[in-house]
CSV table of C-alpha atoms in Angstrom, one decimal:
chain,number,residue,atom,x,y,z
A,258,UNK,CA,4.7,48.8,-86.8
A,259,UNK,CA,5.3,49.8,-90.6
A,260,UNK,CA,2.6,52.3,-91.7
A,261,UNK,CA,0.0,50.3,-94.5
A,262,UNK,CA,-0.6,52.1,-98.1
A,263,UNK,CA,-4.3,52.6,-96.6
A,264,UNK,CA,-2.8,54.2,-93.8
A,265,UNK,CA,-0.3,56.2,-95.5
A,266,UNK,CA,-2.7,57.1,-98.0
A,267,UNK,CA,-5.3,58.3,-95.4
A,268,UNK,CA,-2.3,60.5,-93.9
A,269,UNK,CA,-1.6,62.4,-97.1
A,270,UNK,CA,-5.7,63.3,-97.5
A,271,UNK,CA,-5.8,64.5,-94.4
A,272,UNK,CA,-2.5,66.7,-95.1
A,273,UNK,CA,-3.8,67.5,-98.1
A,274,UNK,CA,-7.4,68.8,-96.6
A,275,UNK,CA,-5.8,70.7,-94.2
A,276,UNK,CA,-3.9,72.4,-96.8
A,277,UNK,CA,-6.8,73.2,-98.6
A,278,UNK,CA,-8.6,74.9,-95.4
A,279,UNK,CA,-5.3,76.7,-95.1
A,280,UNK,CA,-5.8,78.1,-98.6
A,281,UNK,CA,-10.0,78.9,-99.0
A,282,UNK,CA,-9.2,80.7,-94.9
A,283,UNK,CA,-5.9,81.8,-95.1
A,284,UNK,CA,-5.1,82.7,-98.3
A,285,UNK,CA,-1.8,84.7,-97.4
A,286,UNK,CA,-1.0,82.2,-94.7
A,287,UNK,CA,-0.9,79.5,-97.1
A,288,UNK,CA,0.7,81.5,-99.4
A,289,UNK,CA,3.9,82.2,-96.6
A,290,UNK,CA,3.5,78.6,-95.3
A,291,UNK,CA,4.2,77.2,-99.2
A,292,UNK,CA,7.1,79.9,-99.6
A,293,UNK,CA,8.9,79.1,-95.8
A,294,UNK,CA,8.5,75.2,-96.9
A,295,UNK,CA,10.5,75.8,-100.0
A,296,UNK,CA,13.0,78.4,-98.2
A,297,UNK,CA,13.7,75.9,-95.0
A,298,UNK,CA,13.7,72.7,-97.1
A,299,UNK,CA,16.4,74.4,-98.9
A,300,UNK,CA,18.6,75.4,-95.4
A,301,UNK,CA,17.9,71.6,-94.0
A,302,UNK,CA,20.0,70.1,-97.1
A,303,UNK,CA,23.1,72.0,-95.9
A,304,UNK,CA,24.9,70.7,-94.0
A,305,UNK,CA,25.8,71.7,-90.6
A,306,UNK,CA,28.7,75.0,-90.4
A,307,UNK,CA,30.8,75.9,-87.5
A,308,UNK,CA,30.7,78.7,-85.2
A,309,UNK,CA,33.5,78.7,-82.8
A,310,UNK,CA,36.0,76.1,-81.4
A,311,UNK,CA,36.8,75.4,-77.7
A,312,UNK,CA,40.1,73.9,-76.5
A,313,UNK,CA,40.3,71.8,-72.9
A,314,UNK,CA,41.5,68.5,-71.6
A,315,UNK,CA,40.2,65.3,-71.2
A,316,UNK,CA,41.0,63.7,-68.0
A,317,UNK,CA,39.5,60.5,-67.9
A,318,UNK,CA,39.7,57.6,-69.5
A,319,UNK,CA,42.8,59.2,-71.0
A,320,UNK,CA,44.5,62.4,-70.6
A,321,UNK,CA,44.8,64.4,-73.6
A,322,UNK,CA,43.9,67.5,-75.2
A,323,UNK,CA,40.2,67.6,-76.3
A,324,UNK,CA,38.7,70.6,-78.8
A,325,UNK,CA,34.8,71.2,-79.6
A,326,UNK,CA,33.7,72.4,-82.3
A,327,UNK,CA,30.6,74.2,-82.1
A,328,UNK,CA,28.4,74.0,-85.1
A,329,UNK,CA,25.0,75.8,-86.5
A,330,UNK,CA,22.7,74.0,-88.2
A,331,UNK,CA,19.2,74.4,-89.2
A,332,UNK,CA,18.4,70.6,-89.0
A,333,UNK,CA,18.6,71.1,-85.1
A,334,UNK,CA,15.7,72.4,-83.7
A,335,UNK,CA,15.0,75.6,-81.7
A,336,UNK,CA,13.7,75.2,-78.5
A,337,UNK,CA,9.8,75.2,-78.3
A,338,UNK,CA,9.8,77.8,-75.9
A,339,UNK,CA,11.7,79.6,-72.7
A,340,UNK,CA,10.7,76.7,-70.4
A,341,UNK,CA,11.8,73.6,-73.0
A,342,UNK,CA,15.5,72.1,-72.8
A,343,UNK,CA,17.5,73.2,-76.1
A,344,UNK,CA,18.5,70.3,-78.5
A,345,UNK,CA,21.3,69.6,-79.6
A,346,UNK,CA,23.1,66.4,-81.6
A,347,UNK,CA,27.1,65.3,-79.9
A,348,UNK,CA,29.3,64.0,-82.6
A,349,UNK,CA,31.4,60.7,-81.6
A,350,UNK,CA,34.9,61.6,-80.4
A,351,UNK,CA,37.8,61.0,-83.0
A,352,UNK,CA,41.3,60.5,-82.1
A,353,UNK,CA,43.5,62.5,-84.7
A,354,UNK,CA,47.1,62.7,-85.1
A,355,UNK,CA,50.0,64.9,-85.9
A,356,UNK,CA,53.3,64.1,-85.7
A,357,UNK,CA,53.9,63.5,-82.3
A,358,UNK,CA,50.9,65.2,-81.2
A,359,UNK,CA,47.7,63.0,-80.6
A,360,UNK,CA,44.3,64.8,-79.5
A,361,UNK,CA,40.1,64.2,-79.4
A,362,UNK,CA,37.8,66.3,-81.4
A,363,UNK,CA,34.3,66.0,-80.8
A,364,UNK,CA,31.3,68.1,-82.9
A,365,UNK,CA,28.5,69.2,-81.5
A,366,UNK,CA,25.5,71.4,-82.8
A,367,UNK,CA,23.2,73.3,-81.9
A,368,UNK,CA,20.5,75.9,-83.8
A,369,UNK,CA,21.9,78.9,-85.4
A,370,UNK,CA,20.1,80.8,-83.1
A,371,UNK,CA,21.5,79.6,-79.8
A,372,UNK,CA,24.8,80.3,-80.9
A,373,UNK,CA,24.4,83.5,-82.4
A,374,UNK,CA,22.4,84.8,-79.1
A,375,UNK,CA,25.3,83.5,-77.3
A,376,UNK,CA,28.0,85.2,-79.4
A,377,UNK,CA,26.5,88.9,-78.2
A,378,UNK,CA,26.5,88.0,-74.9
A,379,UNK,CA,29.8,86.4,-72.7
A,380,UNK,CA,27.8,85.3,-70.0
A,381,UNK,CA,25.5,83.3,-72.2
A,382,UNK,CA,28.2,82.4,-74.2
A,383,UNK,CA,30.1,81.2,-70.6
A,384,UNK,CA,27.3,78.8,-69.9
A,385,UNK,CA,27.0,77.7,-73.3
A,386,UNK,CA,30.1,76.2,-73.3
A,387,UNK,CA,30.1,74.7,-69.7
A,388,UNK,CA,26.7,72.9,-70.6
A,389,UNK,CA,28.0,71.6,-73.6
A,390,UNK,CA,31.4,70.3,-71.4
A,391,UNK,CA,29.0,69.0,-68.7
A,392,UNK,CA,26.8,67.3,-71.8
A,393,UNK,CA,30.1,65.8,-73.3
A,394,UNK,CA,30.7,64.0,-69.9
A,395,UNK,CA,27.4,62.6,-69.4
A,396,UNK,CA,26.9,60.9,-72.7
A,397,UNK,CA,30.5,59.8,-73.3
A,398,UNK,CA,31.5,59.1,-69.3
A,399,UNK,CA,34.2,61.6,-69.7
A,400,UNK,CA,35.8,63.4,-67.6
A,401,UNK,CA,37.0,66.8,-68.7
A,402,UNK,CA,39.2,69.9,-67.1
A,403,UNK,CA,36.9,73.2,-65.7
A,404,UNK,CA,38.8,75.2,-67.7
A,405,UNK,CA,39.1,76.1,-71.4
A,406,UNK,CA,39.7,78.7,-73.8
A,407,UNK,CA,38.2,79.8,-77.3
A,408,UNK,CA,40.6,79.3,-80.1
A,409,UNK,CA,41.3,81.6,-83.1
A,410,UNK,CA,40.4,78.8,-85.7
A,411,UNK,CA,36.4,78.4,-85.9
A,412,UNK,CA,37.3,74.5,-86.1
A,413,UNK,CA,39.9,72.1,-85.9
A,414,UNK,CA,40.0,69.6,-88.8
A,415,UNK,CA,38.3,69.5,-91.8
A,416,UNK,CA,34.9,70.2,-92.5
A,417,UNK,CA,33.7,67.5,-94.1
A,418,UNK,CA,34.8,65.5,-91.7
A,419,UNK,CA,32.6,67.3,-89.4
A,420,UNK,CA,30.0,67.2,-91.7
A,421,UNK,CA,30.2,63.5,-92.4
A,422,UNK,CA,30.3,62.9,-88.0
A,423,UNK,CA,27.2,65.3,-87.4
A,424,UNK,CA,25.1,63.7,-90.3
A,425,UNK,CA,25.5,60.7,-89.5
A,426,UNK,CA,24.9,60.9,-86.2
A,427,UNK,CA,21.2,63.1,-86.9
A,428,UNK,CA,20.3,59.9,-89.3
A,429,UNK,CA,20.4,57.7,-86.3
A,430,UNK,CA,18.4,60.1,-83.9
A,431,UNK,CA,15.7,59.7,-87.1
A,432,UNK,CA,15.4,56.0,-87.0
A,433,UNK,CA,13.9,56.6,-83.5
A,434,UNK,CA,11.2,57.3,-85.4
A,435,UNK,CA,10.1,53.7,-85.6
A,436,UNK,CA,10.1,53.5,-81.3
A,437,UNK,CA,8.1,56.6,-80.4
A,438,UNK,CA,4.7,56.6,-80.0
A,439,UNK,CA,2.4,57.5,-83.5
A,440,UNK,CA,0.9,60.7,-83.3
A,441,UNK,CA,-0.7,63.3,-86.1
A,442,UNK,CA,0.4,67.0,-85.6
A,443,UNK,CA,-1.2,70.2,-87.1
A,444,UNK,CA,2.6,71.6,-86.6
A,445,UNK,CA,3.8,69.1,-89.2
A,446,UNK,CA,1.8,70.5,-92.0
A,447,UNK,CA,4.1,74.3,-90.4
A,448,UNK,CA,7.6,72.1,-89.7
A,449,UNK,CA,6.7,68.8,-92.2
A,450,UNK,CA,11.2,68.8,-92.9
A,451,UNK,CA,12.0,69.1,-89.4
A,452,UNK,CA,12.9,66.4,-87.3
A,453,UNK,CA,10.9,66.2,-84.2
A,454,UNK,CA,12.3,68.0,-81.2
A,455,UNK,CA,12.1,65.4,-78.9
A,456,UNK,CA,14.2,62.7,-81.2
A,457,UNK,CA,17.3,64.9,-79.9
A,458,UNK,CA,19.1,64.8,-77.0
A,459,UNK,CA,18.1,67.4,-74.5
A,460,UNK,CA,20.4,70.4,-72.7
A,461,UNK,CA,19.6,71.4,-69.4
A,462,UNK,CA,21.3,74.4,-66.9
A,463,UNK,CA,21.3,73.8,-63.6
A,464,UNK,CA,19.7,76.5,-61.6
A,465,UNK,CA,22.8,77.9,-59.9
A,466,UNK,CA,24.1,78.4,-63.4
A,467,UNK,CA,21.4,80.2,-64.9
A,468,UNK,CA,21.0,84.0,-65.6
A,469,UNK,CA,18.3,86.0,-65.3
A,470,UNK,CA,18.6,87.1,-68.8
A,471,UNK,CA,20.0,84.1,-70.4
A,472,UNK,CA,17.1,84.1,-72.6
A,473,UNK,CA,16.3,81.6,-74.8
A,474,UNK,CA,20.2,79.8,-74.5
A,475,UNK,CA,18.5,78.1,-70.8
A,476,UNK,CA,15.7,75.7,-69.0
A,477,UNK,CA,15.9,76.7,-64.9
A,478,UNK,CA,14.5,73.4,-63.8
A,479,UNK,CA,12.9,74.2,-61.1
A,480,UNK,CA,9.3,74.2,-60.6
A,481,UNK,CA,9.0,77.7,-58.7
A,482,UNK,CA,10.3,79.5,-61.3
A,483,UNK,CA,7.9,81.7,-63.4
A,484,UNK,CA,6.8,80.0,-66.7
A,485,UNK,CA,4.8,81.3,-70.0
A,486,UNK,CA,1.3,80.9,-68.1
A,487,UNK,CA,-0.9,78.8,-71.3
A,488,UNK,CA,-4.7,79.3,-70.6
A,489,UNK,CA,-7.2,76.6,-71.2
A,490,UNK,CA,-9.5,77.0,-73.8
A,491,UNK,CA,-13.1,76.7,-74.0
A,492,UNK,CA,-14.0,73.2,-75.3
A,493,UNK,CA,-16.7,71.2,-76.0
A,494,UNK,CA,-16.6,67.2,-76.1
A,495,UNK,CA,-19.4,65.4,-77.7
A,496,UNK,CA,-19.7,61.1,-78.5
A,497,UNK,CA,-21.7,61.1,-81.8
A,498,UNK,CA,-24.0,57.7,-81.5
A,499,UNK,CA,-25.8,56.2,-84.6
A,500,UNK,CA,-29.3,55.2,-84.3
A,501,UNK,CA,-28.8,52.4,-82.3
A,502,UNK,CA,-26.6,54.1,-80.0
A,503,UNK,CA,-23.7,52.8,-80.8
A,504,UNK,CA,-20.6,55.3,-80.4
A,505,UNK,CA,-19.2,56.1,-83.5
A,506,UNK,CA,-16.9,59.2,-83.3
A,507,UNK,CA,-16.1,61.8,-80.6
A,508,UNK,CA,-16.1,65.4,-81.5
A,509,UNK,CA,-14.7,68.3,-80.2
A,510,UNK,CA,-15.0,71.8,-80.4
A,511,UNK,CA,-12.3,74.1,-79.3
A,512,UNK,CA,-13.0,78.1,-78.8
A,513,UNK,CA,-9.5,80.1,-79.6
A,514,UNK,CA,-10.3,83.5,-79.6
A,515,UNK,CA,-7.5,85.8,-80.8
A,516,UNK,CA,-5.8,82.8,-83.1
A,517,UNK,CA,-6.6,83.3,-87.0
A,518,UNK,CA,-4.8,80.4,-88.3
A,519,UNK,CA,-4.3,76.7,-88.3
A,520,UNK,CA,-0.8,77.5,-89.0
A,521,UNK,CA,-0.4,78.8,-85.0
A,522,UNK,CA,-2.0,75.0,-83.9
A,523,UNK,CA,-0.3,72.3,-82.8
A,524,UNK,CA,-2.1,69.1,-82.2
A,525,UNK,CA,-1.1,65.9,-80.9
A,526,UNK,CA,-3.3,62.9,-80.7
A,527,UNK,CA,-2.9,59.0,-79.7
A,528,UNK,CA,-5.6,56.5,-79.1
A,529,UNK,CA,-6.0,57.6,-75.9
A,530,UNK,CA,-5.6,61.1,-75.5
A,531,UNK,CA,-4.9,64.9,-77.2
A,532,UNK,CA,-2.6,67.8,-76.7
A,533,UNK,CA,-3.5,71.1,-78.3
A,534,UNK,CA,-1.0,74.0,-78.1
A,535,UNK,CA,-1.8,77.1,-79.5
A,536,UNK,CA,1.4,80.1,-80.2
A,537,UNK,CA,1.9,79.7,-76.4
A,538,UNK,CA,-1.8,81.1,-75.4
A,539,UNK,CA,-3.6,77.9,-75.3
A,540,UNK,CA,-3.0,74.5,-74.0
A,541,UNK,CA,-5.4,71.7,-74.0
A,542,UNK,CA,-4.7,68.2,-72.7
A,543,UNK,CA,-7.6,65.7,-72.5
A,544,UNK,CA,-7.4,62.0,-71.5
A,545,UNK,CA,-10.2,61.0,-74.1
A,546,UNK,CA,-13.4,58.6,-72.9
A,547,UNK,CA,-13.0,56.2,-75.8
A,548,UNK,CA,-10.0,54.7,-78.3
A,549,UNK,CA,-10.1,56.5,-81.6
A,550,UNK,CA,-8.4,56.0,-84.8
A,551,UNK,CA,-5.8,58.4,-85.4
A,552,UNK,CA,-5.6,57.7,-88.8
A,553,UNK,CA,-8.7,58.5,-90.0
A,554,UNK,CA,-8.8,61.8,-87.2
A,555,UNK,CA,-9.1,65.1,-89.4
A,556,UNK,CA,-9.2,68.5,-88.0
A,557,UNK,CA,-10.4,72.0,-89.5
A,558,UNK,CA,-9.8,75.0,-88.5
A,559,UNK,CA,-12.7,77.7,-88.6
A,560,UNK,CA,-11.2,81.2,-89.2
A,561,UNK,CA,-14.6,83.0,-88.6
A,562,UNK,CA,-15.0,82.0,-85.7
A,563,UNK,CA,-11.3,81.2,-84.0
A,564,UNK,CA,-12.7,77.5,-83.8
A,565,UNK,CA,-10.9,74.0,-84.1
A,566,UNK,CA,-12.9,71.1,-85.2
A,567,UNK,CA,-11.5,67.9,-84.2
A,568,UNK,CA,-13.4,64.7,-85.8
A,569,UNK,CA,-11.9,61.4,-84.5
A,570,UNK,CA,-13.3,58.3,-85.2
A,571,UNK,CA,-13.4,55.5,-82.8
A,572,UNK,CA,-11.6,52.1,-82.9
């Protein structure tokens, strides 16, 4: 469903409030958020650059020699945090020719900073590369060789060409857009030019494969693992009921002690429920007792008194 003028209208007050309670709370916040939106806006128009290029073979559905360029770009997402899957986009494979010699490149990227954490260390680096081979096969149906080597060349072919494959292949991961569900996010007003995390495909390590220091390069899947323990905040929930007790709104209060700006929220809401997560300190999920607009929702953020005021409307 298309977003209505009213709707997108509503949207941009609420942005625009939220701004303005960054600026009267946070003065130096807001000041930092307007001068990171102008810096990162200008990163996200380049285009993505490469970092290092990997040479194997394809196996199956035709033998041949393969090479992956492995890109940075800023578009891409970091991972959320050490127990989220790291995003990355894979290019479509092109066939290219030389003389007698016929062989498959395929792009991939990743965020700068997975591949610059992985060029200081060889063991990330090592599992980098396998995950990205294992990654290849999985959305392609290829099957490649175990082994490979790094090349001298940072990429083979031209980089517009791999500029023209990885852009075009991020536009289509943005038209998802339409198909996932419509939510509001304090974090947009923080990341408003980055594409949503989850719009990208999603790199796991297998937990025989992961190192104890592998940092932020890894997920370990398994659920006995030790994870970022995210406390639940104080709350309280209220139904606000005109005079004839009819429901109007819900309201909820959120205590946050230690947080001193809306910058460091992230909120999520739908219709039927909320997800607040807080610079990896607080998490809040709540299944919410009645259907509320999320359109007209607006939240503010107390600084006094590390406090998140959520108004939501109901349908």
């Amino acid at each position: 469903m298309k977003t209505s003028s009213k709707g997108l209208l509503t949207q941009l007050t609420q942005f625009w409030t939220l701004l303005d309670d960054l600026a009267e709370n946070d003065p130096e916040g807001y000041k930092n958020f307007i001068e990171q939106e102008l810096n990162e806006g200008k990163q996200l128009c380049a285009g993505p650059e490469p970092q290092f290029c990997v040479q194997t073979r394809m196996l199956k559905p035709k033998e041949k020699m393969l090479f992956i360029n492995l890109c940075q770009w800023k578009r891409i997402p970091a991972p959320k945090s050490l127990t989220h899957p790291v995003p990355l986009i894979v290019g479509r494979p092109e066939d290219i020719s030389e003389t007698s010699d016929t062989y498959t490149v395929i792009d991939v990227a990743y965020n700068p900073d997975i591949l610059q954490t992985a060029e200081k260390d060889q063991v990330k680096k090592d599992q980098l590369v396998k995950m990205t081979m294992k990654c290849i096969e999985e959305q392609l149906q290829f099957t490649l060789s175990h082994t490979y080597h790094i090349t001298k060349f940072r990429i083979k072919g031209s980089i517009q060409r791999t500029k023209q494959n990885l852009m075009g292949i991020q536009a289509e991961c943005t038209d998802l857009k339409e198909r996932m569900r419509k939510e509001h996010s304090l974090g947009q007003i923080r990341s408003s030019t980055v594409s949503n995390p989850d719009q990208f495909p999603q790199l796991l390590l297998p937990k025989d494969q992961v190192s104890g220091k592998a940092g932020r390069l890894i997920e370990e899947i398994s659920s006995t693992e030790i994870q970022v323990e995210m406390k639940t905040p104080v709350y309280e929930l209220k139904i606000v009921k005109d005079q004839n007790e009819k429901p109007l709104k819900i309201e909820l209060k959120v205590e946050l002690p230690g947080i001193n700006s809306v910058s460091l929220c992230d909120l999520s809401v739908s219709e039927d429920d909320l997800l607040i997560e807080v610079s990896e300190k607080y998490r809040l999920h709540l299944n919410l007792p009645e259907s509320v607009n999320i359109e007209m929702t607006t939240a503010k953020f107390i600084k006094e008194k590390s406090t998140l005021m959520i108004m939501m409307p109901l349908v």
